[in-house]
Coordinates of C-alpha atoms in Angstrom, one line a residue:
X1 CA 130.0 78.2 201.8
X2 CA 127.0 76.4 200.4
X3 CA 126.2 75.1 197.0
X4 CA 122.2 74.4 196.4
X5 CA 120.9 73.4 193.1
X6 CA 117.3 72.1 192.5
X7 CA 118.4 68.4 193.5
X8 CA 120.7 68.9 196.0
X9 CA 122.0 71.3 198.8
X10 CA 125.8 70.7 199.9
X11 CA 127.3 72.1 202.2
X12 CA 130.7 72.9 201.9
X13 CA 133.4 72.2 204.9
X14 CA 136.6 73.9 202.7
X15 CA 137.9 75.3 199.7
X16 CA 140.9 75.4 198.3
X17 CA 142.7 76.6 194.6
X18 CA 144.7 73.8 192.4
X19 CA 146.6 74.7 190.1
X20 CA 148.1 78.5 190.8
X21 CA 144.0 79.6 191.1
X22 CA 143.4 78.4 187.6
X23 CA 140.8 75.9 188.7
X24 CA 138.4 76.3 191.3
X25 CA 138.0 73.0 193.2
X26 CA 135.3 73.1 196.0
X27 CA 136.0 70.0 198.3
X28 CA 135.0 68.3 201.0
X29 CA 131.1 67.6 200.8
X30 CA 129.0 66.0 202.9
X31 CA 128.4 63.3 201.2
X32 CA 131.3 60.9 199.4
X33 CA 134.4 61.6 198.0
X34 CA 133.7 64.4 195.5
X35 CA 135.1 68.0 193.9
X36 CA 133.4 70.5 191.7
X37 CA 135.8 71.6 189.4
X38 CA 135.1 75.0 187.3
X39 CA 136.6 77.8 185.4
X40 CA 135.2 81.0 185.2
X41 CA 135.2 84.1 182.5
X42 CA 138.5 85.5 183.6
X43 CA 140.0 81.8 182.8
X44 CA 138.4 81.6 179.7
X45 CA 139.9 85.0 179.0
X46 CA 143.5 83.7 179.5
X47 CA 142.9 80.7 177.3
X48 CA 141.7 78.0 179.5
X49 CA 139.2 75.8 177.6
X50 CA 137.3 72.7 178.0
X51 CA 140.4 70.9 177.1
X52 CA 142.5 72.2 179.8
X53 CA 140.1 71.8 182.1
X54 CA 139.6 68.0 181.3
X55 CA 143.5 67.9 181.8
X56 CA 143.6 69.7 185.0
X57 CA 140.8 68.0 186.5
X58 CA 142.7 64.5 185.3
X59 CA 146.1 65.8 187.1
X60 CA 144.1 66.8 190.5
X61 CA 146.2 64.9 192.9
X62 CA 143.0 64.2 194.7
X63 CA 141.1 63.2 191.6
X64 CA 142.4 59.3 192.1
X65 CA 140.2 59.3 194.6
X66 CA 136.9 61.0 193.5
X67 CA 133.8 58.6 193.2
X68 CA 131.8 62.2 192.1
X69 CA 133.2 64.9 189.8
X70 CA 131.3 67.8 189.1
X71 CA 131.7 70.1 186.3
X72 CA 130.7 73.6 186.7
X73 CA 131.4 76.3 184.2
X74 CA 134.0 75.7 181.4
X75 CA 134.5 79.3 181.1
X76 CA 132.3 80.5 178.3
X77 CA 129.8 77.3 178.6
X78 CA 126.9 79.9 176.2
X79 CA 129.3 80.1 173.7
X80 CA 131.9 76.8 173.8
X81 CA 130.2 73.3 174.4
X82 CA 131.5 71.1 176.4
X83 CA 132.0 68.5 173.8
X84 CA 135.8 68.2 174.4
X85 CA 135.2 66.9 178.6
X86 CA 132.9 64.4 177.0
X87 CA 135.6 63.6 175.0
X88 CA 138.1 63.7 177.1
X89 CA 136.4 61.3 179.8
X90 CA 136.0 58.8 176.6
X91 CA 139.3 59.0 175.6
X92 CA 140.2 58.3 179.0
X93 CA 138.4 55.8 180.4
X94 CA 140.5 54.1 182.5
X95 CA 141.2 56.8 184.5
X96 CA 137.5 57.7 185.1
X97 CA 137.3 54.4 186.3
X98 CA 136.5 54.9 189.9
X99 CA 133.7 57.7 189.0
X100 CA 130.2 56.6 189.6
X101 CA 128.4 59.8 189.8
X102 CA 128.9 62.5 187.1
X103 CA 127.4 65.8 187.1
X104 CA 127.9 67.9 184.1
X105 CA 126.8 71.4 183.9
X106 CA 126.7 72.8 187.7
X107 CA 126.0 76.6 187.4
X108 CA 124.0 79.1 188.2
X109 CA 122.5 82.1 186.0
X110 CA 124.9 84.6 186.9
X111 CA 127.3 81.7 185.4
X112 CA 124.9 81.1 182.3
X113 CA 121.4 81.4 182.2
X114 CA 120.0 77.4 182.0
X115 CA 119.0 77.7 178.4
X116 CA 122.1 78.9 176.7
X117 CA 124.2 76.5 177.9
X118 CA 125.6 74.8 175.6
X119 CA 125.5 70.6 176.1
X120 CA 126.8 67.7 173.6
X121 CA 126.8 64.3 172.6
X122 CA 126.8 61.8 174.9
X123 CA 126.5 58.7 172.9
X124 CA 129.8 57.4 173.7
X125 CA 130.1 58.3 177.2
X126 CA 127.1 55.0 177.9
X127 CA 129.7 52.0 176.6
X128 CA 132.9 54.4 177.9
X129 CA 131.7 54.4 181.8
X130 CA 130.4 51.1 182.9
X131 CA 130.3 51.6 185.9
X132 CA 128.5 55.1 186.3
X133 CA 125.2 55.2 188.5
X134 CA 124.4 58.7 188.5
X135 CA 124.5 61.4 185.9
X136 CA 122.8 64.8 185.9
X137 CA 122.8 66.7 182.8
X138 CA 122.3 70.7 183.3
X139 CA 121.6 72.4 179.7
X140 CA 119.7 71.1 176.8
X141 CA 121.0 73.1 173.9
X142 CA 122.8 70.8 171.3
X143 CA 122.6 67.6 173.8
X144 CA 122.6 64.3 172.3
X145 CA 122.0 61.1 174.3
X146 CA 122.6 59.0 171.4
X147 CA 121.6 55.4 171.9
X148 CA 121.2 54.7 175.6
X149 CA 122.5 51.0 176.7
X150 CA 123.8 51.3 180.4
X151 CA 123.7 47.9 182.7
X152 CA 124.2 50.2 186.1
X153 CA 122.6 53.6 185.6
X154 CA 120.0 54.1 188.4
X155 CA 119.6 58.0 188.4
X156 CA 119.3 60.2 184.9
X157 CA 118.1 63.7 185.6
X158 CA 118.2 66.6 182.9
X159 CA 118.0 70.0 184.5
X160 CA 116.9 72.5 181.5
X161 CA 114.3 75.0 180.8
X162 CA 113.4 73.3 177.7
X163 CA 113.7 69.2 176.7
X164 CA 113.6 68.8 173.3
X165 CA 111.6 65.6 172.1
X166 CA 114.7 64.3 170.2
X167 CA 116.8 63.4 173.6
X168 CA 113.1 62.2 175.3
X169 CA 112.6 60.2 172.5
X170 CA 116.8 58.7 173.3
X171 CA 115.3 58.2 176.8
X172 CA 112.1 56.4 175.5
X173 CA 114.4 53.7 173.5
X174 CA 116.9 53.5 176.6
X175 CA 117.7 50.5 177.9
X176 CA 118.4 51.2 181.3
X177 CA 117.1 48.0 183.1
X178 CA 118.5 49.2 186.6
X179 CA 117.5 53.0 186.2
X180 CA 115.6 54.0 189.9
X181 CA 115.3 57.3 189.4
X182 CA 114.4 59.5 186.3
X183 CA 114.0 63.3 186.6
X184 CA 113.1 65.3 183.6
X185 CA 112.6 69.3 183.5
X186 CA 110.4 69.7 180.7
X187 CA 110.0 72.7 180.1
X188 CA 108.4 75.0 177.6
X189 CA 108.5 75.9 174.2
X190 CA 110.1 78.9 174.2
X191 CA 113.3 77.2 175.6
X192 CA 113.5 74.1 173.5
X193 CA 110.8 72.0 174.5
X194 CA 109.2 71.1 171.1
X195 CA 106.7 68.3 172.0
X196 CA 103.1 68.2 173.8
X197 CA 101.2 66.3 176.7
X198 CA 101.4 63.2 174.0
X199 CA 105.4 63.4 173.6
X200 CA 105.1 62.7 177.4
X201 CA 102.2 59.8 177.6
X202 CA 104.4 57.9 174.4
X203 CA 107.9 58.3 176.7
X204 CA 106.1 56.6 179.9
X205 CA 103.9 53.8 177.6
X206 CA 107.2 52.6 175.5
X207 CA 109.9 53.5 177.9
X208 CA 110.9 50.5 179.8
X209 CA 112.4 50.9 183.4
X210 CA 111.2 47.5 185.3
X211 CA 113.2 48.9 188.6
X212 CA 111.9 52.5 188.5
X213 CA 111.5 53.9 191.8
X214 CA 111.2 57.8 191.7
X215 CA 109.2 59.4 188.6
X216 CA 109.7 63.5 188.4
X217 CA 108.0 65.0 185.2
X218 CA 108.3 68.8 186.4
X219 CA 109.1 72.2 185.5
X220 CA 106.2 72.5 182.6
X221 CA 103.9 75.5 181.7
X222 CA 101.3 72.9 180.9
X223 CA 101.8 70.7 184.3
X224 CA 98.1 69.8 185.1
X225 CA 97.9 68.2 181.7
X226 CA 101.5 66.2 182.7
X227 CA 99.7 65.1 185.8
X228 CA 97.2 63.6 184.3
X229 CA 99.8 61.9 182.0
X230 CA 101.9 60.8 184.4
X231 CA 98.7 59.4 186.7
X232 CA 97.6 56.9 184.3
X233 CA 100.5 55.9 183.5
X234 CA 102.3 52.0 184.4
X235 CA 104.8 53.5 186.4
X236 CA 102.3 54.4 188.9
X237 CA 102.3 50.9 190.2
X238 CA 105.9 50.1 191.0
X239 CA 106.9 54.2 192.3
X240 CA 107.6 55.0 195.6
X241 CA 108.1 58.7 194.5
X242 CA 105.7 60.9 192.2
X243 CA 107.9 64.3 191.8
X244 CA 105.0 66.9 189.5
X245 CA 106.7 70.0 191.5
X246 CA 108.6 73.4 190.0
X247 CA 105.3 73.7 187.4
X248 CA 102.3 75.6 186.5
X249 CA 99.9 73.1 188.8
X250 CA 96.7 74.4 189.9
X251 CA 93.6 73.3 191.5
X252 CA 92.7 71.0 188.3
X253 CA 96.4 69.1 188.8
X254 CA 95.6 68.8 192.5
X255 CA 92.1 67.4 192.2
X256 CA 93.5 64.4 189.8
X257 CA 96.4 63.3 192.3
X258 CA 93.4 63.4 195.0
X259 CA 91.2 61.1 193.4
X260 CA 94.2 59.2 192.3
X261 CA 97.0 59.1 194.7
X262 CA 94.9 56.8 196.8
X263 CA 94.6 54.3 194.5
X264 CA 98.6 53.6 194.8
X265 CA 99.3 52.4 198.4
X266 CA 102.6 52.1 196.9
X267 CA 103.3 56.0 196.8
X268 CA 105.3 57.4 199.8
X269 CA 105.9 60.5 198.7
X270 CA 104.7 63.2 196.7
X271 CA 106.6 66.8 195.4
X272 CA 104.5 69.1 193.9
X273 CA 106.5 72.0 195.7
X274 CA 106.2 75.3 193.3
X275 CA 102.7 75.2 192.2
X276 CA 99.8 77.6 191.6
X277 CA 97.2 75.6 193.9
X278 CA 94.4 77.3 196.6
X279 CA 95.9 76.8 200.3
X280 CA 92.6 74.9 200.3
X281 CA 94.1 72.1 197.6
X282 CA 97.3 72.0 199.2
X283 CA 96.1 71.2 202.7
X284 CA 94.0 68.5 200.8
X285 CA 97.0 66.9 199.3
X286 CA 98.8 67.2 202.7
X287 CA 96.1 65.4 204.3
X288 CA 97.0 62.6 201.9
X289 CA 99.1 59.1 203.5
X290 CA 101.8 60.1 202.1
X291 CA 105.2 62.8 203.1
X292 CA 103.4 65.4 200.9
X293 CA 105.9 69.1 200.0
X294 CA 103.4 71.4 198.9
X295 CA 105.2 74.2 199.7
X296 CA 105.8 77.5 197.5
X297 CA 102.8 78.1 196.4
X298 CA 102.7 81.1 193.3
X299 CA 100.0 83.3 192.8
X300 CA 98.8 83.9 188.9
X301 CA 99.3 87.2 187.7
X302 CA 97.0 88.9 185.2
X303 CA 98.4 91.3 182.6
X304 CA 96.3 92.6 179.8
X305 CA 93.2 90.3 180.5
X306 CA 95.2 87.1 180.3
X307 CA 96.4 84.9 183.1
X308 CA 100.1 83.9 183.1
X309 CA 101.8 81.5 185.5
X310 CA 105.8 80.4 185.1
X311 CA 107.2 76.9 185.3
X312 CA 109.9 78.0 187.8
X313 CA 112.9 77.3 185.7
X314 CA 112.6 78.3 182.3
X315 CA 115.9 80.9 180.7

């Protein structure tokens, strides 16, 4: 069985059901000690809530030893948030403990489509896990990042097919002095995203991340105008990755990381997979010194004399 998500692709050695079936753990990854727990409509159906899952998941005689835990669907995650996990994990701290990597919102669109599910507030979850160094958010409706202050964060990504500015602007005010990687979908309007090419040049200009390593500002309708955001911006210095992929890049995008790229010896590799660029473009970026993925490339389509192009992940 195999998982694949936009960040990662795990494959799957075993399954098995805790719990009488109630839960569905998937076990056994490839990498580290960690479960995907999830309920699906049927469960919902028979009561089971984010609640019950937050208990089941807690009396997983595995769970002990989980540095990951993954939280899939809680059911009916476009019409209940998942507030009361959030909650739960707060409540119980201690036992969380031993989780460094945190994943909350796992699914697919036959699950929920990415823009109805339904998020929350995060703000306690910062001072409540100490010791977390990853955390992937999936969903942006009704999330709430609250005041960011985390010593050992060093990967935040947000998976959604529309950011509002209120959690960029949470992000812009972090304090995440250890954060390597940041990943943001941005986007479009349509599906929350509420800001402009200037929401994104004032997050990168008063955001401070000394330690930043990987930079990904993707999924946008208006990605060549991002590009030329994120190319001017500090972090350009001190990044070893520049991630500008799943967006509406075209030849004018491509042309700016041409002339710039080279100026940052620092840069080691560049995703710009998903794109709208000429084959001509992307064998230009290729050529670049750097591990270049221009791959997927989209074609625009024209429908009643206007030009349309999709970020790929938007509903």
């Amino acid at each position: 069985m195999m998982i694949q998500d936009q960040q990662n692709s795990i494959v799957l050695a075993g399954k098995q059901r805790y719990n009488k079936g109630i839960i569905l753990i998937l076990e056994e990854y490839a990498m580290g000690n960690s479960k995907r727990y999830e309920y699906d409509y049927g469960d919902y159906e028979e009561g089971k809530t984010p609640t019950t899952m937050l208990e089941e998941i807690m009396a997983d005689p595995e769970f002990p030893q989980l540095t990951e835990v993954i939280i899939g669907s809680w059911g009916d995650a476009c019409g209940v948030d998942c507030q009361a996990i959030l909650d739960g994990i707060v409540d119980n701290k201690e036992k969380f403990a031993h989780v460094d990597s945190l994943f909350v919102g796992d699914m697919d669109y036959e699950e929920c489509e990415v823009s109805w599910i339904l998020q929350g507030n995060y703000s306690a979850l910062w001072a409540a896990m100490p010791q977390l160094k990853s955390l992937t958010i999936k969903g942006a409706s009704d999330l709430r990042l609250g005041e960011i202050s985390h010593e050992n964060l060093e990967s935040l990504t947000i998976i959604c097919g529309g950011l509002p500015v209120s959690v960029l602007q949470s992000i812009q005010r972090a304090k995440l002095p250890n954060l390597k990687k940041l990943l943001l979908y941005i986007g479009i309007d349509n599906y929350g995203f509420d800001g402009d090419a200037e929401t994104i040049r004032t997050l990168l200009a008063e955001s401070d991340f000394p330690k930043l390593e990987y930079l990904g500002i993707e999924d946008s309708e208006i990605q060549d105008e991002l590009a030329g955001v994120v190319l001017e911006s500090k972090y350009m210095k001190q990044i070893h990755t520049l991630d500008l992929a799943n967006g509406t890049l075209t030849d004018k995008g491509g042309q700016m990381i041409l002339e710039k790229l080279p100026q940052y010896p620092n840069i080691k590799v560049l995703d710009v997979h998903y794109h709208y660029m000429s084959d001509d473009m992307a064998e230009k970026l290729k050529a670049l010194p750097v591990e270049a993925d221009v791959s997927e490339a989209n074609k625009p389509e024209e429908y009643d004399g206007e030009i349309w192009m999709d970020a790929m992940l938007t509903e």
